[in-house]
Amino acid sequence: MHQWLALLLLICPEARAMRIVGGVMRPPLRCPSPFLRLDLEGKTSRTERRRLMSTGEAELTEELPSASAGFSYANFARERPFANNILIATTKTAAADLLAQVVIAQTPLDSLDLQRSLLFCLFGAVYLGGFQYFYQVNVFKKLFDVEAFTSQPWEDKLRDGPGLRALAAQTALDLTVLTFIYLPTFYVFKAAVFSGSMDPHVWASSGLASYQSNFQKDEFDLIRVWLPADLVCFSVPLYLRLPVRHVVSFVWTAYLSFARGGH
């Protein structure tokens, strides 16, 4: 029989793709039906399962994705942290503005300031979602040994001199960024939405003028909120840094919307 098989392989090259199971020539393996996994999990008889295993068809089912597999937010957040942060930041700022308009200012739903809502959506996506992620995760990890300090128990953190100095440096740097980048950017975004002009120079001049006129009050509020908040944010484990910050930022954004978000 083996001599006949050798002769067949010489005459017909396509036969090389064939396989022998139980002394019988069978066609090459093909991807089984996506329902085959379900069959092997209990919907076929024992005899049928034995037949599938004997022919090798069942072996391929291990590579097939589960038919019931769906979207997993945990996987999305782990695999796409940047996109996840933009999603959270945009949703957070929009919700904080809605809270400020409806709950704090008692604005009826049919009278919501949609331009103001647009302002906070754009600002949340671009600055809080994009820029904040870049400098607080990527830049801070290069400038400071954040993981060594934040992974320690609180008792060890209080005795870690270099870690505490790094904590103070991170807090000072973040307050500087909030003062000289965050606030001016907010007012420029506000001018872009409310000015009615398409000229970026108008946005910049109008926004920076508002930033300067409100600087003293804004800076006082910023320091009394973000100084203690930063000390906590930069002390918790790295994976909790932005979630904790988003909680504080929600309250701060609601205040900013109420105090500075109007026309």
mmCIF file of C-alpha atoms in Angstrom:
data_model
loop_
_atom_site.group_PDB
_atom_site.id
_atom_site.type_symbol
_atom_site.label_atom_id
_atom_site.label_comp_id
_atom_site.label_asym_id
_atom_site.label_seq_id
_atom_site.Cartn_x
_atom_site.Cartn_y
_atom_site.Cartn_z
ATOM 1 C CA MET A 1 0.000 0.000 0.000
ATOM 2 C CA HIS A 2 2.829 2.383 0.841
ATOM 3 C CA GLN A 3 4.313 1.807 -2.622
ATOM 4 C CA TRP A 4 1.027 2.881 -4.199
ATOM 5 C CA LEU A 5 0.962 5.997 -2.023
ATOM 6 C CA ALA A 6 4.509 6.926 -3.039
ATOM 7 C CA LEU A 7 3.590 6.504 -6.703
ATOM 8 C CA LEU A 8 0.475 8.640 -6.206
ATOM 9 C CA LEU A 9 2.533 11.451 -4.677
ATOM 10 C CA LEU A 10 4.882 11.435 -7.678
ATOM 11 C CA ILE A 11 2.065 11.495 -10.209
ATOM 12 C CA CYS A 12 -0.221 13.953 -8.392
ATOM 13 C CA PRO A 13 1.547 16.694 -6.337
ATOM 14 C CA GLU A 14 -1.812 17.877 -5.006
ATOM 15 C CA ALA A 15 -2.036 14.626 -3.099
ATOM 16 C CA ARG A 16 0.779 15.795 -0.830
ATOM 17 C CA ALA A 17 -1.744 17.971 0.972
ATOM 18 C CA MET A 18 -3.818 14.896 1.729
ATOM 19 C CA ARG A 19 -3.512 13.175 5.077
ATOM 20 C CA ILE A 20 -3.881 9.613 6.217
ATOM 21 C CA VAL A 21 -6.165 8.824 9.130
ATOM 22 C CA GLY A 22 -6.746 5.196 10.034
ATOM 23 C CA GLY A 23 -5.236 4.037 6.730
ATOM 24 C CA VAL A 24 -7.679 6.138 4.705
ATOM 25 C CA MET A 25 -6.772 9.132 2.526
ATOM 26 C CA ARG A 26 -8.577 12.262 3.702
ATOM 27 C CA PRO A 27 -8.660 15.817 2.333
ATOM 28 C CA PRO A 28 -6.557 18.511 4.036
ATOM 29 C CA LEU A 29 -7.839 20.056 7.226
ATOM 30 C CA ARG A 30 -10.099 23.018 6.783
ATOM 31 C CA CYS A 31 -11.143 25.548 9.365
ATOM 32 C CA PRO A 32 -14.127 23.994 11.091
ATOM 33 C CA SER A 33 -17.415 25.691 11.598
ATOM 34 C CA PRO A 34 -17.412 28.340 14.357
ATOM 35 C CA PHE A 35 -20.152 26.304 15.972
ATOM 36 C CA LEU A 36 -17.849 23.306 16.354
ATOM 37 C CA ARG A 37 -16.532 24.527 19.705
ATOM 38 C CA LEU A 38 -20.061 24.633 21.040
ATOM 39 C CA ASP A 39 -20.582 21.103 19.741
ATOM 40 C CA LEU A 40 -17.524 19.861 21.587
ATOM 41 C CA GLU A 41 -18.682 21.540 24.783
ATOM 42 C CA GLY A 42 -21.580 19.157 25.140
ATOM 43 C CA LYS A 43 -24.039 19.491 22.287
ATOM 44 C CA THR A 44 -22.865 16.412 20.374
ATOM 45 C CA SER A 45 -22.934 12.787 21.275
ATOM 46 C CA ARG A 46 -19.905 11.026 22.691
ATOM 47 C CA THR A 47 -19.555 9.046 19.466
ATOM 48 C CA GLU A 48 -19.533 12.215 17.372
ATOM 49 C CA ARG A 49 -16.932 13.828 19.626
ATOM 50 C CA ARG A 50 -14.714 10.770 19.257
ATOM 51 C CA ARG A 51 -15.073 10.966 15.478
ATOM 52 C CA LEU A 52 -14.097 14.646 15.450
ATOM 53 C CA MET A 53 -11.091 14.000 17.649
ATOM 54 C CA SER A 54 -9.985 11.043 15.541
ATOM 55 C CA THR A 55 -10.110 13.053 12.317
ATOM 56 C CA GLY A 56 -8.199 15.929 13.864
ATOM 57 C CA GLU A 57 -10.969 18.452 13.201
ATOM 58 C CA ALA A 58 -11.455 19.194 16.873
ATOM 59 C CA GLU A 59 -7.833 20.218 17.382
ATOM 60 C CA LEU A 60 -8.306 23.447 15.466
ATOM 61 C CA THR A 61 -11.100 24.638 17.705
ATOM 62 C CA GLU A 62 -8.609 25.689 20.366
ATOM 63 C CA GLU A 63 -7.531 28.586 18.152
ATOM 64 C CA LEU A 64 -11.041 29.831 17.520
ATOM 65 C CA PRO A 65 -12.305 32.802 19.548
ATOM 66 C CA SER A 66 -15.195 32.144 21.828
ATOM 67 C CA ALA A 67 -18.523 32.798 20.178
ATOM 68 C CA SER A 68 -19.688 34.582 23.308
ATOM 69 C CA ALA A 69 -16.643 36.883 23.567
ATOM 70 C CA GLY A 70 -17.689 40.548 23.685
ATOM 71 C CA PHE A 71 -16.366 43.975 24.564
ATOM 72 C CA SER A 72 -14.316 44.159 27.753
ATOM 73 C CA TYR A 73 -13.727 47.612 29.222
ATOM 74 C CA ALA A 74 -10.877 46.281 31.362
ATOM 75 C CA ASN A 75 -9.064 45.037 28.255
ATOM 76 C CA PHE A 76 -9.775 48.289 26.429
ATOM 77 C CA ALA A 77 -8.396 50.380 29.313
ATOM 78 C CA ARG A 78 -5.293 48.205 29.582
ATOM 79 C CA GLU A 79 -4.560 48.011 25.860
ATOM 80 C CA ARG A 80 -5.507 51.604 24.942
ATOM 81 C CA PRO A 81 -4.836 53.754 28.027
ATOM 82 C CA PHE A 82 -4.476 56.967 26.016
ATOM 83 C CA ALA A 83 -7.830 56.565 24.260
ATOM 84 C CA ASN A 84 -9.409 55.501 27.532
ATOM 85 C CA ASN A 85 -8.135 58.635 29.263
ATOM 86 C CA ILE A 86 -9.527 60.867 26.500
ATOM 87 C CA LEU A 87 -12.889 59.133 26.833
ATOM 88 C CA ILE A 88 -12.944 59.580 30.615
ATOM 89 C CA ALA A 89 -11.752 63.199 30.489
ATOM 90 C CA THR A 90 -14.284 64.225 27.847
ATOM 91 C CA THR A 91 -17.175 62.543 29.643
ATOM 92 C CA LYS A 92 -16.076 63.947 32.993
ATOM 93 C CA THR A 93 -15.827 67.567 31.874
ATOM 94 C CA ALA A 94 -19.135 67.385 30.014
ATOM 95 C CA ALA A 95 -20.834 65.898 33.086
ATOM 96 C CA ALA A 96 -19.248 68.475 35.400
ATOM 97 C CA ASP A 97 -20.482 71.323 33.211
ATOM 98 C CA LEU A 98 -23.955 69.788 33.092
ATOM 99 C CA LEU A 99 -23.922 69.555 36.891
ATOM 100 C CA ALA A 100 -22.873 73.192 37.173
ATOM 101 C CA GLN A 101 -25.594 74.377 34.814
ATOM 102 C CA VAL A 102 -28.492 72.236 35.998
ATOM 103 C CA VAL A 103 -27.831 71.700 39.713
ATOM 104 C CA ILE A 104 -25.742 74.671 40.827
ATOM 105 C CA ALA A 105 -27.097 77.374 38.511
ATOM 106 C CA GLN A 106 -30.615 75.839 38.359
ATOM 107 C CA THR A 107 -30.770 76.176 34.568
ATOM 108 C CA PRO A 108 -33.738 74.367 32.941
ATOM 109 C CA LEU A 109 -32.759 71.589 30.554
ATOM 110 C CA ASP A 110 -34.359 73.371 27.610
ATOM 111 C CA SER A 111 -32.241 76.450 28.329
ATOM 112 C CA LEU A 112 -28.828 74.808 28.588
ATOM 113 C CA ASP A 113 -25.911 76.761 27.168
ATOM 114 C CA LEU A 114 -24.776 74.344 24.461
ATOM 115 C CA GLN A 115 -21.795 76.490 23.513
ATOM 116 C CA ARG A 116 -20.581 76.212 27.074
ATOM 117 C CA SER A 117 -21.060 72.437 26.931
ATOM 118 C CA LEU A 118 -19.049 72.340 23.707
ATOM 119 C CA LEU A 119 -16.281 74.335 25.375
ATOM 120 C CA PHE A 120 -15.881 71.806 28.171
ATOM 121 C CA CYS A 121 -16.092 68.805 25.839
ATOM 122 C CA LEU A 122 -13.300 70.180 23.652
ATOM 123 C CA PHE A 123 -11.184 71.274 26.586
ATOM 124 C CA GLY A 124 -11.650 67.934 28.312
ATOM 125 C CA ALA A 125 -10.669 65.921 25.245
ATOM 126 C CA VAL A 126 -7.662 67.973 24.123
ATOM 127 C CA TYR A 127 -6.087 69.213 27.338
ATOM 128 C CA LEU A 128 -7.258 66.908 30.123
ATOM 129 C CA GLY A 129 -7.423 63.799 27.968
ATOM 130 C CA GLY A 130 -4.407 64.315 25.712
ATOM 131 C CA PHE A 131 -1.891 66.734 27.175
ATOM 132 C CA GLN A 132 -2.437 65.800 30.816
ATOM 133 C CA TYR A 133 -1.928 62.111 30.069
ATOM 134 C CA PHE A 134 1.262 62.872 28.163
ATOM 135 C CA TYR A 135 2.988 64.891 30.844
ATOM 136 C CA GLN A 136 1.655 63.195 33.979
ATOM 137 C CA VAL A 137 2.363 59.664 32.799
ATOM 138 C CA ASN A 138 5.089 59.786 30.166
ATOM 139 C CA VAL A 139 7.069 62.856 31.263
ATOM 140 C CA PHE A 140 6.798 62.293 35.007
ATOM 141 C CA LYS A 141 7.933 58.675 34.642
ATOM 142 C CA LYS A 142 11.107 59.898 32.940
ATOM 143 C CA LEU A 143 11.794 62.733 35.367
ATOM 144 C CA PHE A 144 10.983 60.897 38.598
ATOM 145 C CA ASP A 145 11.215 57.351 39.910
ATOM 146 C CA VAL A 146 7.489 57.341 40.566
ATOM 147 C CA GLU A 147 6.906 53.598 40.746
ATOM 148 C CA ALA A 148 9.502 52.967 43.458
ATOM 149 C CA PHE A 149 7.867 55.513 45.769
ATOM 150 C CA THR A 150 4.194 54.918 45.013
ATOM 151 C CA SER A 151 4.406 51.131 45.363
ATOM 152 C CA GLN A 152 5.524 51.353 49.012
ATOM 153 C CA PRO A 153 3.241 51.179 52.069
ATOM 154 C CA TRP A 154 2.378 54.570 53.547
ATOM 155 C CA GLU A 155 4.657 54.020 56.547
ATOM 156 C CA ASP A 156 7.637 53.503 54.259
ATOM 157 C CA LYS A 157 6.709 56.490 52.118
ATOM 158 C CA LEU A 158 6.880 58.798 55.126
ATOM 159 C CA ARG A 159 10.446 57.613 55.813
ATOM 160 C CA ASP A 160 11.584 57.781 52.191
ATOM 161 C CA GLY A 161 13.504 61.073 51.987
ATOM 162 C CA PRO A 162 14.310 60.959 48.245
ATOM 163 C CA GLY A 163 10.761 59.852 47.496
ATOM 164 C CA LEU A 164 9.268 62.718 49.495
ATOM 165 C CA ARG A 165 11.526 65.197 47.718
ATOM 166 C CA ALA A 166 10.381 63.764 44.390
ATOM 167 C CA LEU A 167 6.772 64.082 45.585
ATOM 168 C CA ALA A 168 7.345 67.759 46.399
ATOM 169 C CA ALA A 169 9.005 68.306 43.015
ATOM 170 C CA GLN A 170 6.118 66.655 41.153
ATOM 171 C CA THR A 171 3.600 68.751 43.063
ATOM 172 C CA ALA A 172 5.502 71.976 42.373
ATOM 173 C CA LEU A 173 5.850 71.099 38.692
ATOM 174 C CA ASP A 174 2.170 70.265 38.352
ATOM 175 C CA LEU A 175 1.078 73.492 40.045
ATOM 176 C CA THR A 176 3.352 75.377 37.656
ATOM 177 C CA VAL A 177 1.766 73.633 34.670
ATOM 178 C CA LEU A 178 -1.724 74.320 36.020
ATOM 179 C CA THR A 179 -0.905 77.990 36.510
ATOM 180 C CA PHE A 180 0.918 78.778 33.288
ATOM 181 C CA ILE A 181 -0.525 76.238 30.826
ATOM 182 C CA TYR A 182 -3.856 74.920 32.110
ATOM 183 C CA LEU A 183 -5.536 78.232 32.970
ATOM 184 C CA PRO A 184 -4.392 80.148 29.845
ATOM 185 C CA THR A 185 -5.418 77.197 27.660
ATOM 186 C CA PHE A 186 -8.867 77.146 29.224
ATOM 187 C CA TYR A 187 -9.427 80.835 28.549
ATOM 188 C CA VAL A 188 -8.172 80.522 24.966
ATOM 189 C CA PHE A 189 -10.573 77.614 24.396
ATOM 190 C CA LYS A 190 -13.343 79.704 25.911
ATOM 191 C CA ALA A 191 -12.560 82.596 23.566
ATOM 192 C CA ALA A 192 -12.520 80.214 20.601
ATOM 193 C CA VAL A 193 -16.030 79.011 21.439
ATOM 194 C CA PHE A 194 -17.636 82.285 22.524
ATOM 195 C CA SER A 195 -15.843 85.007 20.560
ATOM 196 C CA GLY A 196 -17.620 84.286 17.280
ATOM 197 C CA SER A 197 -14.329 84.762 15.446
ATOM 198 C CA MET A 198 -12.412 82.229 13.386
ATOM 199 C CA ASP A 199 -9.121 84.062 13.909
ATOM 200 C CA PRO A 200 -6.797 82.229 16.349
ATOM 201 C CA HIS A 201 -5.098 85.543 17.144
ATOM 202 C CA VAL A 202 -8.406 86.843 18.498
ATOM 203 C CA TRP A 203 -8.806 83.708 20.594
ATOM 204 C CA ALA A 204 -5.309 84.084 22.041
ATOM 205 C CA SER A 205 -5.540 87.805 22.789
ATOM 206 C CA SER A 206 -9.029 87.591 24.284
ATOM 207 C CA GLY A 207 -8.246 84.442 26.251
ATOM 208 C CA LEU A 208 -4.988 85.745 27.697
ATOM 209 C CA ALA A 209 -6.686 89.008 28.671
ATOM 210 C CA SER A 210 -9.296 87.044 30.646
ATOM 211 C CA TYR A 211 -6.545 84.920 32.190
ATOM 212 C CA GLN A 212 -4.709 88.004 33.423
ATOM 213 C CA SER A 213 -7.797 89.732 34.789
ATOM 214 C CA ASN A 214 -8.872 86.633 36.763
ATOM 215 C CA PHE A 215 -5.395 85.455 37.724
ATOM 216 C CA GLN A 216 -5.366 86.372 41.416
ATOM 217 C CA LYS A 217 -8.658 84.679 42.292
ATOM 218 C CA ASP A 218 -8.043 81.697 40.011
ATOM 219 C CA GLU A 219 -4.569 81.076 41.388
ATOM 220 C CA PHE A 220 -5.771 81.204 44.987
ATOM 221 C CA ASP A 221 -8.520 78.669 44.268
ATOM 222 C CA LEU A 222 -6.193 76.492 42.222
ATOM 223 C CA ILE A 223 -3.571 76.202 44.966
ATOM 224 C CA ARG A 224 -6.004 75.476 47.780
ATOM 225 C CA VAL A 225 -7.606 72.679 45.739
ATOM 226 C CA TRP A 226 -4.701 71.169 43.828
ATOM 227 C CA LEU A 227 -1.892 71.415 46.379
ATOM 228 C CA PRO A 228 -3.418 68.806 48.733
ATOM 229 C CA ALA A 229 -4.904 66.890 45.800
ATOM 230 C CA ASP A 230 -1.514 66.558 44.103
ATOM 231 C CA LEU A 231 0.108 65.290 47.283
ATOM 232 C CA VAL A 232 -2.427 62.461 47.283
ATOM 233 C CA CYS A 233 -2.421 61.845 43.513
ATOM 234 C CA PHE A 234 1.360 61.545 43.336
ATOM 235 C CA SER A 235 1.497 59.234 46.357
ATOM 236 C CA VAL A 236 -0.968 56.548 45.286
ATOM 237 C CA PRO A 237 0.102 53.680 42.971
ATOM 238 C CA LEU A 238 0.650 54.778 39.398
ATOM 239 C CA TYR A 239 -2.399 52.984 38.013
ATOM 240 C CA LEU A 240 -4.585 55.000 40.414
ATOM 241 C CA ARG A 241 -2.990 58.364 39.650
ATOM 242 C CA LEU A 242 -5.270 59.550 36.874
ATOM 243 C CA PRO A 243 -8.471 57.968 38.264
ATOM 244 C CA VAL A 244 -7.932 59.797 41.579
ATOM 245 C CA ARG A 245 -7.112 62.964 39.698
ATOM 246 C CA HIS A 246 -10.271 62.663 37.622
ATOM 247 C CA VAL A 247 -12.362 62.541 40.806
ATOM 248 C CA VAL A 248 -10.836 65.787 42.095
ATOM 249 C CA SER A 249 -10.918 67.284 38.621
ATOM 250 C CA PHE A 250 -14.651 66.618 38.339
ATOM 251 C CA VAL A 251 -15.329 68.828 41.368
ATOM 252 C CA TRP A 252 -12.850 71.453 40.177
ATOM 253 C CA THR A 253 -14.321 71.504 36.662
ATOM 254 C CA ALA A 254 -17.835 71.940 38.031
ATOM 255 C CA TYR A 255 -16.583 74.944 40.000
ATOM 256 C CA LEU A 256 -14.712 76.327 36.987
ATOM 257 C CA SER A 257 -17.804 75.930 34.830
ATOM 258 C CA PHE A 258 -19.944 77.746 37.381
ATOM 259 C CA ALA A 259 -17.435 80.538 38.033
ATOM 260 C CA ARG A 260 -15.833 81.022 34.609
ATOM 261 C CA GLY A 261 -17.806 78.995 32.084
ATOM 262 C CA GLY A 262 -20.434 81.548 31.128
ATOM 263 C CA HIS A 263 -20.288 84.140 28.393
#
